[in-house]
XYZ file of C-alpha atoms in Angstrom:
559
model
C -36.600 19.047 58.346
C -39.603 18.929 60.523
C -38.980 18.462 64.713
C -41.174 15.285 64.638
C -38.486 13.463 62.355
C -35.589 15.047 65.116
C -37.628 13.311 67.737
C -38.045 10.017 65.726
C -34.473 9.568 65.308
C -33.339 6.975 68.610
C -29.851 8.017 67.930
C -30.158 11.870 68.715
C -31.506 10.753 72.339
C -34.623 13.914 72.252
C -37.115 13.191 74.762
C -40.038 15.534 74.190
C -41.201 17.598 77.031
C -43.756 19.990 75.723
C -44.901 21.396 72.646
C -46.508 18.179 71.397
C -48.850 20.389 69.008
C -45.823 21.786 67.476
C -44.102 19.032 65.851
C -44.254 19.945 62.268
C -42.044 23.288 62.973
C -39.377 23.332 60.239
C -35.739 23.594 61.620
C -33.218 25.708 59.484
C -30.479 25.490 61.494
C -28.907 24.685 65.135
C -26.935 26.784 67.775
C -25.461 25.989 71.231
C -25.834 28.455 73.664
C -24.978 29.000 77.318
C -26.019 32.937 77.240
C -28.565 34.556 78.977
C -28.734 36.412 75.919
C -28.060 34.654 72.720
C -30.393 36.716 70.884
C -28.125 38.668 68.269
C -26.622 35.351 66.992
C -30.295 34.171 66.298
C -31.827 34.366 62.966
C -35.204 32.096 63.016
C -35.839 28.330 62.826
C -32.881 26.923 65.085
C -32.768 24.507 67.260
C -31.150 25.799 70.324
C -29.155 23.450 72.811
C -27.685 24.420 75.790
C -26.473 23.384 78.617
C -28.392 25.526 81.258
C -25.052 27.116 82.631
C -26.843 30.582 82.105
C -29.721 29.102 84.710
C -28.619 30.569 88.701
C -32.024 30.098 89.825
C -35.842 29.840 88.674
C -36.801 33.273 87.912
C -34.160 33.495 84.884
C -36.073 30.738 83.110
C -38.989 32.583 81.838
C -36.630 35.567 79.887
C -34.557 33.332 78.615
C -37.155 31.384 76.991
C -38.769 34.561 75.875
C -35.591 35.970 73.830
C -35.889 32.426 72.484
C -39.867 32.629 70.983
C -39.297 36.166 70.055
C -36.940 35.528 67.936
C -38.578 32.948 66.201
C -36.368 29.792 67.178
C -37.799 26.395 66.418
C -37.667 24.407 69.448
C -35.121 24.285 72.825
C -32.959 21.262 73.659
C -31.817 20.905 77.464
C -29.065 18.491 78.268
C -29.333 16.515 81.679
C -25.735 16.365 82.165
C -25.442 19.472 84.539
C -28.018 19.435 87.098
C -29.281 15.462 86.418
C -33.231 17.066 84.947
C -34.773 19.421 83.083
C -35.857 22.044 85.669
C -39.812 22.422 86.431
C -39.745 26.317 85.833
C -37.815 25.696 82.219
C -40.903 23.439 81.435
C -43.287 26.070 81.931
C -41.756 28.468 80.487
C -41.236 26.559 77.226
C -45.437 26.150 78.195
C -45.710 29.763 78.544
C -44.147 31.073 75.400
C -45.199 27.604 72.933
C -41.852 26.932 72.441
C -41.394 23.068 72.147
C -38.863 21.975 74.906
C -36.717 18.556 74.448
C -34.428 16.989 77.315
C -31.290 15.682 75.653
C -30.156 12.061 77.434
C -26.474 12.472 79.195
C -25.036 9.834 77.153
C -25.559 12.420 73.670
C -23.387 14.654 72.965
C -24.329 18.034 71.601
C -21.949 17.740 68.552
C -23.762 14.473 67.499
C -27.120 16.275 67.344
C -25.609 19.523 65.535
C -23.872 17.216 62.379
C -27.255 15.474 61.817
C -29.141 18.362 61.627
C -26.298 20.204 59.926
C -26.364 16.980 57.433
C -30.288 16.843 57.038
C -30.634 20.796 56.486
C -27.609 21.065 53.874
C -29.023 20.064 51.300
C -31.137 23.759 51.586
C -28.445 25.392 52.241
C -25.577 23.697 49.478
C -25.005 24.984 46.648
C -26.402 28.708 47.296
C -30.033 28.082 46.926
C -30.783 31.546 45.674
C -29.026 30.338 43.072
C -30.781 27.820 41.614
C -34.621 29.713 42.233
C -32.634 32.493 40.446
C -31.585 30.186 37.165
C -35.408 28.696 37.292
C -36.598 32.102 37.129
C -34.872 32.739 33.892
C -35.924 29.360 32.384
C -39.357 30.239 33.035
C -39.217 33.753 31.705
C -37.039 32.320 28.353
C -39.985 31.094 26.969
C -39.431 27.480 24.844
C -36.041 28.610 24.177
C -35.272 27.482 27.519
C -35.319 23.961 26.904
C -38.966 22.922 28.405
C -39.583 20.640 31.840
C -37.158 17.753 31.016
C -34.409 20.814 31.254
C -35.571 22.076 34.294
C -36.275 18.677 36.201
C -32.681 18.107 35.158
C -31.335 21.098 37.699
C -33.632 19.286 40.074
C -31.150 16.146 39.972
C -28.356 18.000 39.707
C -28.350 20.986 42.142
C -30.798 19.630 44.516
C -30.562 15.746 44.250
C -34.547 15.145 43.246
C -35.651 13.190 41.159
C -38.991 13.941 39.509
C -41.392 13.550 36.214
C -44.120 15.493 34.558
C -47.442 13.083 34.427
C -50.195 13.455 32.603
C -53.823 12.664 34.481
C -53.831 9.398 32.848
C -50.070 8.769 34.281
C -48.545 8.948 30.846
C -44.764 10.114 31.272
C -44.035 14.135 29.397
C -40.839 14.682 30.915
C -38.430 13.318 33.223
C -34.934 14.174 35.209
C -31.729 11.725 34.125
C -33.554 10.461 30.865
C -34.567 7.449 29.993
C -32.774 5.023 32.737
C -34.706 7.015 35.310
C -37.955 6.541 33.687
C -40.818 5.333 36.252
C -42.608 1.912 35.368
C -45.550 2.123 33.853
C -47.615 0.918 37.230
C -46.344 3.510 39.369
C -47.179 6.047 37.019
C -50.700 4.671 36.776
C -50.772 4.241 40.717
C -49.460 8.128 40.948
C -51.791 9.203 38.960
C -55.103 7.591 40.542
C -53.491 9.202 43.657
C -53.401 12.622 42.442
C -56.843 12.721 40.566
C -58.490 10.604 43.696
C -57.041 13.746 45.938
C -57.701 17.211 44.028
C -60.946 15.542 43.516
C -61.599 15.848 47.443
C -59.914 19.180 47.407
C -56.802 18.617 49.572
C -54.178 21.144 48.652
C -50.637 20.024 46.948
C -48.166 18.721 47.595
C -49.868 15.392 48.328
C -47.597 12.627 49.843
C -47.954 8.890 48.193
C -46.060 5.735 49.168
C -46.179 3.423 46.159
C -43.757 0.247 45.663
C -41.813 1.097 49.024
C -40.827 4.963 47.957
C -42.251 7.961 48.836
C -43.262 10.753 46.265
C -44.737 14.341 46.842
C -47.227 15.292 43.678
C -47.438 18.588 42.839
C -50.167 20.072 41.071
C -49.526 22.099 37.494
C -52.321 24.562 36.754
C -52.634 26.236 33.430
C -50.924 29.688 33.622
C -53.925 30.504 30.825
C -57.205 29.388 32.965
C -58.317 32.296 34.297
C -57.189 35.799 36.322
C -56.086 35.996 39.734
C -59.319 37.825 40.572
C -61.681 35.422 38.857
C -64.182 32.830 41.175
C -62.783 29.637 41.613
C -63.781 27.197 39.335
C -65.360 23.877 39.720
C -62.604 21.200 40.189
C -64.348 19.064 37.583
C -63.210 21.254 34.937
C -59.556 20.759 35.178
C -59.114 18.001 37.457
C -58.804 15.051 34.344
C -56.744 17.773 31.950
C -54.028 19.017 34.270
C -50.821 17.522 34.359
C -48.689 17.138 37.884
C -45.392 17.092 38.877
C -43.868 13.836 40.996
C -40.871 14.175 43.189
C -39.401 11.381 44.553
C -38.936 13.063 48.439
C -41.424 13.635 51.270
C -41.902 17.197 51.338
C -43.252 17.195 54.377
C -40.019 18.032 55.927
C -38.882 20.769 53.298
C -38.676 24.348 54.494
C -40.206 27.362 52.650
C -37.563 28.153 50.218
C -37.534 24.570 48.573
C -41.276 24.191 48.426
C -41.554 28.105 46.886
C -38.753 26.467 44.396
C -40.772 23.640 43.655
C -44.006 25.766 42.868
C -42.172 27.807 40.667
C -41.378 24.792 38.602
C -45.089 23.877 38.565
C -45.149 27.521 37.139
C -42.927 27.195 34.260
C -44.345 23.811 33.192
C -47.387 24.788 33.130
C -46.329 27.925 30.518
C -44.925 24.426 28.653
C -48.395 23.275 28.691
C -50.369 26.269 27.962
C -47.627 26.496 24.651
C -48.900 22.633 23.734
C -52.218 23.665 24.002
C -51.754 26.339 21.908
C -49.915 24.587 19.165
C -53.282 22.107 19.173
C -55.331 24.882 17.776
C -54.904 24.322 14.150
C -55.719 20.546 14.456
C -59.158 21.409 16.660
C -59.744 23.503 14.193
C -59.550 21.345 11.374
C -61.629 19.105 13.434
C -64.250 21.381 13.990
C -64.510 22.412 10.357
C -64.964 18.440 8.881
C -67.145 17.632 11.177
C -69.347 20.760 11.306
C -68.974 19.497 7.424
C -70.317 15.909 7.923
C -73.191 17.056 10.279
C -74.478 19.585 8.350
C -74.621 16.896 5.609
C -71.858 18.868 3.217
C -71.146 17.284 -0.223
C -68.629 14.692 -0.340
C -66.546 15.836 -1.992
C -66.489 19.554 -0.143
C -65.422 16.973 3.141
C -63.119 15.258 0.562
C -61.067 18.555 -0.098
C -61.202 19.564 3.501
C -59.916 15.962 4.747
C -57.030 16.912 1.704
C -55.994 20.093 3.342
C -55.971 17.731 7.044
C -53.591 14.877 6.002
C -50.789 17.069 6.109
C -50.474 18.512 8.691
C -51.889 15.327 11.170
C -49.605 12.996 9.087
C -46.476 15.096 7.492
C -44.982 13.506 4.553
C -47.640 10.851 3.970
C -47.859 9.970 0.552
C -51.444 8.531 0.042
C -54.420 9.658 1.813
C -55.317 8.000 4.638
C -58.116 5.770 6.440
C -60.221 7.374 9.069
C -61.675 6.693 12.179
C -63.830 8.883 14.713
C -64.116 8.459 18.672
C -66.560 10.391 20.299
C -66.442 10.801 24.014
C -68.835 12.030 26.811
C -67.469 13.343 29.951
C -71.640 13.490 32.197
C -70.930 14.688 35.775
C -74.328 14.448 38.189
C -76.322 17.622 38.492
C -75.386 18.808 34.688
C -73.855 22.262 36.097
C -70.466 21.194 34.375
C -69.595 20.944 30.784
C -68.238 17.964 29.868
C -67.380 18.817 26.446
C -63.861 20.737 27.197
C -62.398 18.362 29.390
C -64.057 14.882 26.808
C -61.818 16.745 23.900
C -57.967 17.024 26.531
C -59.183 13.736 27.684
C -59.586 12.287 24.005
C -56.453 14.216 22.901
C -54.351 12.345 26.031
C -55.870 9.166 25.582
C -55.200 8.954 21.813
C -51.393 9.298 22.464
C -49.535 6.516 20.497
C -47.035 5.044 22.408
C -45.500 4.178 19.682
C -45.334 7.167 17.413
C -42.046 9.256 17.036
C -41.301 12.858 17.708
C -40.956 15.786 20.363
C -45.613 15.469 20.331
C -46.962 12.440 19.587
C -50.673 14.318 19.743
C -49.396 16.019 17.062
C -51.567 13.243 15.203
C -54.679 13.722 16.936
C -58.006 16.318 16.019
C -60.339 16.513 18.219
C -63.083 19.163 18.406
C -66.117 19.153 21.213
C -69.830 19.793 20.867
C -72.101 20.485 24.167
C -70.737 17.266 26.462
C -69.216 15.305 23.314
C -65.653 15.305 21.822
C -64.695 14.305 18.305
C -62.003 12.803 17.460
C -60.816 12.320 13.711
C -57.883 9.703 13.652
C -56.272 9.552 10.473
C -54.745 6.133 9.988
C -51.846 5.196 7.636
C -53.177 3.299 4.342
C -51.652 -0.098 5.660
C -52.844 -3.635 4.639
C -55.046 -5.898 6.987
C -52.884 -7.437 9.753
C -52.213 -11.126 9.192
C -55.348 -12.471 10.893
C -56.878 -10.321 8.829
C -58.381 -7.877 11.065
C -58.759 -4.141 10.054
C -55.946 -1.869 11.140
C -57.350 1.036 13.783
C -57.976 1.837 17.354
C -59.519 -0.860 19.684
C -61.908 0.815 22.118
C -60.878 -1.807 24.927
C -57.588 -1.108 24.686
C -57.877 2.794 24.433
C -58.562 2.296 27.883
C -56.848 -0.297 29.300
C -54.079 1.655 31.002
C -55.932 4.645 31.836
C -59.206 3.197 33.116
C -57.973 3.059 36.828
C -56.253 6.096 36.984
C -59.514 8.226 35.504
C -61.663 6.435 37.692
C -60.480 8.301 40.538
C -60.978 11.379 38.902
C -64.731 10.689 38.125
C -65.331 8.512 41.754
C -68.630 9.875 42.583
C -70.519 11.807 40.312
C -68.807 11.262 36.939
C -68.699 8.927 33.799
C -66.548 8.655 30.649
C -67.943 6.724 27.770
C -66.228 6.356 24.380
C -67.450 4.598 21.527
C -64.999 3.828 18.075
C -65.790 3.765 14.679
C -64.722 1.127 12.048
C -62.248 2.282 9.715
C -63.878 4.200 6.171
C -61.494 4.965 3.386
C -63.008 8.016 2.009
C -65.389 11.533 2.575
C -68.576 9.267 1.699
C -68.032 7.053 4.740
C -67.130 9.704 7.500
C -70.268 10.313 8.606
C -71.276 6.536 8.810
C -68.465 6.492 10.811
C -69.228 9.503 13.187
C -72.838 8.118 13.518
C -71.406 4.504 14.232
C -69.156 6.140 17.165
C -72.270 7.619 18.772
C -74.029 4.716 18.891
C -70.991 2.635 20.585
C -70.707 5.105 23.122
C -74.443 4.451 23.572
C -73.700 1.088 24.065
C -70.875 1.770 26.600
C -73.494 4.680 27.951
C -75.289 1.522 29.131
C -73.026 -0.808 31.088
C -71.814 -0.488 34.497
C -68.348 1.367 35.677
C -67.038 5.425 35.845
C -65.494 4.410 32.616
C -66.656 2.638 30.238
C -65.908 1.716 25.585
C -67.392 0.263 22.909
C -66.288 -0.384 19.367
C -67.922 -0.822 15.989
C -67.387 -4.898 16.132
C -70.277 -4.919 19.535
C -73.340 -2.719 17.483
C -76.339 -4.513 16.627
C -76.385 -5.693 12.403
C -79.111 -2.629 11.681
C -76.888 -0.164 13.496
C -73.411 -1.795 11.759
C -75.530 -1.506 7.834
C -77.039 1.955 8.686
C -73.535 4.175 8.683
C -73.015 2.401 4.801
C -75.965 3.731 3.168
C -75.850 6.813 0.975
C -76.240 9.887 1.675
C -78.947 10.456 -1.069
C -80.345 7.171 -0.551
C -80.452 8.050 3.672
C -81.924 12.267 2.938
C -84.898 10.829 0.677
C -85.685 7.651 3.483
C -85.715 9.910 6.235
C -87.755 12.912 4.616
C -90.454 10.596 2.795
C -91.416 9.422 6.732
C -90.195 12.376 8.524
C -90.697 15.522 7.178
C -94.482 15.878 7.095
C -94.382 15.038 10.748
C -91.339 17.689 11.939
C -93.507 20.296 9.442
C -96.445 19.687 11.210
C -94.802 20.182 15.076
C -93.389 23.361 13.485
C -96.842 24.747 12.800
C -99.048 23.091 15.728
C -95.929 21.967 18.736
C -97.574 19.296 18.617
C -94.477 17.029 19.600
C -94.839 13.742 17.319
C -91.469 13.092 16.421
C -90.816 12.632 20.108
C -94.111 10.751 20.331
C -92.796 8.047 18.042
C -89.420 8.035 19.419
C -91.318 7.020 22.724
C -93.701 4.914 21.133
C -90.625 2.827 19.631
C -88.712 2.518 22.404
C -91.748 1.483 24.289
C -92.040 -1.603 21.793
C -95.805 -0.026 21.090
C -97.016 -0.691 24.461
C -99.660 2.252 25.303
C -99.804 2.391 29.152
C -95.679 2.535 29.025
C -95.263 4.942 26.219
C -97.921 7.064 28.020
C -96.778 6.420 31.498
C -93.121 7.826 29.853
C -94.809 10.732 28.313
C -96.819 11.569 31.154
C -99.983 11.428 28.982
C -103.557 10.166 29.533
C -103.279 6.775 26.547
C -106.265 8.195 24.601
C -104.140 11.827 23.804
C -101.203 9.226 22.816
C -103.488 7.513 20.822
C -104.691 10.805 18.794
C -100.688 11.498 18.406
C -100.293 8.014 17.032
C -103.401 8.484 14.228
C -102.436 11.759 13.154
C -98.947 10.177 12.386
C -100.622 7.094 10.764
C -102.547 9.899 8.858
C -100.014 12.282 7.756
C -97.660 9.792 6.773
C -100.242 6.842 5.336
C -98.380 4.101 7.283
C -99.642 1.892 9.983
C -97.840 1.506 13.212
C -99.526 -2.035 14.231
C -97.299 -3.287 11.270
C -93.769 -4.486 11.932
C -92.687 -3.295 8.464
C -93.784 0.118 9.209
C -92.814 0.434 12.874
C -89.355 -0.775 11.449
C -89.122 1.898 8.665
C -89.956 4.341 10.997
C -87.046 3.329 13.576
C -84.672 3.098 10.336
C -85.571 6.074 9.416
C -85.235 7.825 13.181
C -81.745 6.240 13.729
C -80.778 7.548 10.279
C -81.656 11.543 10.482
């Protein structure tokens, strides 16, 4: 316990004298002394009380007080019973040597102020506390085998009376002390979690203290035992700060001493080897991610994504009979500046926010591949092969609700110079449609890119009808479209850099206005118009036509 709570409490009758500036001194123990010496019966962080029987006259003050500071005691309580005051020269003494000086009122007697310290401090001292750092230690040396955080946070209720949960960034509950019937509600999770991400985003070092819904928790930070050496740089906080998990105690530890705070971060250390095994178990699913898609985008025969999709099912959805539906999320993680990837923390991000709440087993993310690209994550969601719901809507993700319980917390993560933006595809039933699907994703996030808010989700149901037909066309139908209009213009930058795919791109978007397509490209309108006529000429179409301006933005959107 700290001095400042000693002084708080009305009944203990502590009237501070000096040593205002050292308030937050932890006190370990107490001791009542009359000896001019009491030094050998001193071990660091008492509070001392006496009753100033070992005072004849001034000058014995100042070594008294001195054996007191050198050996490390917290504070000094004088009672007023014997001479009425607290003696000038004892004041500056205390002054002298910085060792915070309380008078103790008459009416309080020294026994009442030794059981409530005795009482506040036991806690520490109960139950051998060596003990229980000593049984953590070999939990988080066991590996798995030692039975993971909710083991652990249960020898945190039991041997130290603390109650306390593993959180996700997004608030989601891992693990938890007393099971279920301690669980936290779902707001104070979410209002923890904003907390947290709002203060390692400002770089205030754990624990932090939060009062939510009239309790008081201490948040830990968990860092990846994996991320990084000991000697490495530090890294940018924007890398981690929406991927780590945290621990939440219900306590202020504020007034904890060194041992149980050192016990504390050494069960931030063995969760976090409970993380970095997670993570590790996610490989094969990334991977299997990374291989379809790298499939899909390199514009891979169906049926070579069909057989990889085959070899997925399995092991997303174990003991699925028929093969599933498919959806794809994509996610952007943009921070201002550009100096941080994006793309590591969009895929834990996508991986947490995917979580079904309903879904069974030790891992519910056991369902979820995601790979990442630059600043974009990919999700592929497999979906069971279910019927239309009775209102007959399709059965899937909703990209509004994705986000509705985690929109808050991530906002304080990003609150400043970061956005999240997620767009979701409609459902496809086979290889043919997956990379309709992937390019209908990236155009709802582009449509999410576009409103206001740190975080921000579109789904298929809000894309323009051109955007919602083009994902539906196939493949061999899309390649010949796109290289009929395109391909004699991306041959002829290869040969002369002459930049005319991005010159009609511009042109487009600039609904064929010169002076703003110009004004965009930062070229005089007669050099733009000698880019537009050697595109008219190479590819025989005419770009004051609507049909051919719109073949051309078909045909843009589709490659």
């Amino acid at each position: 316990m700290r001095l400042r709570a000693l002084l708080e409490t009305d009944a203990l009758g502590l009237r501070l004298l000096g040593g205002e500036d050292e308030l937050d001194r932890t006190v370990r123990g107490v001791m009542t002394t009359d000896l001019r010496d009491p030094s050998r019966y001193l071990s660091g962080g008492e509070l001392v009380l006496t009753g100033l029987a070992w005072r004849k006259d001034p000058s014995d003050s100042e070594p008294f007080v001195r054996i007191l500071a050198s050996a490390g005691v917290a504070a000094l309580a004088a009672g007023e019973a014997e001479l009425g005051a607290v003696p000038d020269d004892l004041v500056a003494a205390c002054a002298q040597h910085r060792l915070p000086l309380f008078a103790v009122n008459e009416r309080v007697a020294f026994a009442t102020i030794t059981e409530h310290v005795v009482r506040q401090v036991s806690g520490e001292r109960a139950g051998d506390l060596a003990a229980v750092v000593d049984r953590h230690r070999r939990l988080m040396t066991s590996g798995p085998a030692g039975g993971g955080p909710d083991v652990v946070l249960d020898l945190l209720g039991s041997d130290l009376d603390l109650r306390a949960w593993v959180l996700s960034p997004t608030g989601r509950p891992i693990a938890g002390s007393g099971g279920s019937g301690t669980a936290l509600p779902a707001p104070v999770c979410a209002s923890l979690a904003a907390e947290h991400l709002a203060a390692s985003r400002t770089g205030r070092r754990g624990p932090h203290r939060v009062s939510c819904q009239g309790s008081t928790y201490s948040l830990f930070p968990i860092r990846s035992s994996g991320r990084g050496t000991g000697t490495a740089a530090p890294r940018d906080v924007r890398e981690t700060v929406l991927s780590d998990w945290f621990l939440a105690v219900e306590a202020d530890a504020g007034d904890w001493p060194e041992e149980r705070l050192d016990l504390l971060q050494g069960v931030t250390q063995l969760i976090a080897v409970e993380r970095d095994r997670r993570d590790a178990a996610r490989t094969v699913r990334r991977r299997l991610a990374q291989e379809v898609l790298e499939l899909v985008q390199t514009g891979a025969a169906p049926a070579e994504i069909a057989a990889r999709l085959r070899v997925a099912a399995p092991v997303l959805l174990p003991g699925l009979g028929a093969a599933p539906h498919w959806q794809v999320v994509v996610a952007r993680v943009e921070w201002e500046g550009g100096d941080v990837k994006g793309g590591p923390v969009a895929q834990s991000l996508l991986e947490e926010i995917l979580v079904d709440p309903n879904a069974s087993g030790p891992e519910p993310s056991d369902r979820i591949a995601v790979a990442h690209t630059g600043d974009e994550a990919i999700a592929l969601v497999p979906l069971p092969a279910v019927a239309a719901d009775h209102d007959g809507a399709e059965p899937g993700l909703l990209a509004d609700a994705l986000l509705d319980t985690v929109r808050d917390p991530l906002s304080g993560g990003l609150d400043g110079d970061g956005r999240l933006t997620l767009g979701v595809s409609a459902s496809v039933h086979s290889a043919e449609g997956l990379r309709g699907a992937l390019e209908e994703a990236r155009h709802a996030r582009r449509v999410a890119a576009a409103r206001p808010g740190r975080v921000c989700a579109a789904g298929h149901q809000e894309l323009a009808s051109h955007v919602l037909l083009l994902p539906f066309v196939p493949d061999d139908v899309r390649r010949a479209f796109t290289a009929r209009l395109l391909d004699p213009l991306r041959d002829y930058d290869r040969r002369h850099r002459a930049e005319l795919i991005p010159t009609l791109e511009a042109f487009l978007d600039s609904d064929g206005s010169w002076t703003r397509c110009a004004s965009r490209l930062h070229l005089h309108v007669n050099t733009l118009r000698y880019r537009v006529g050697r595109i008219e000429q190479l590819t025989g179409r005419d770009l004051s036509r609507l049909e051919d301006k719109l073949d051309f933005f078909l045909a843009l959107r589709m490659s």
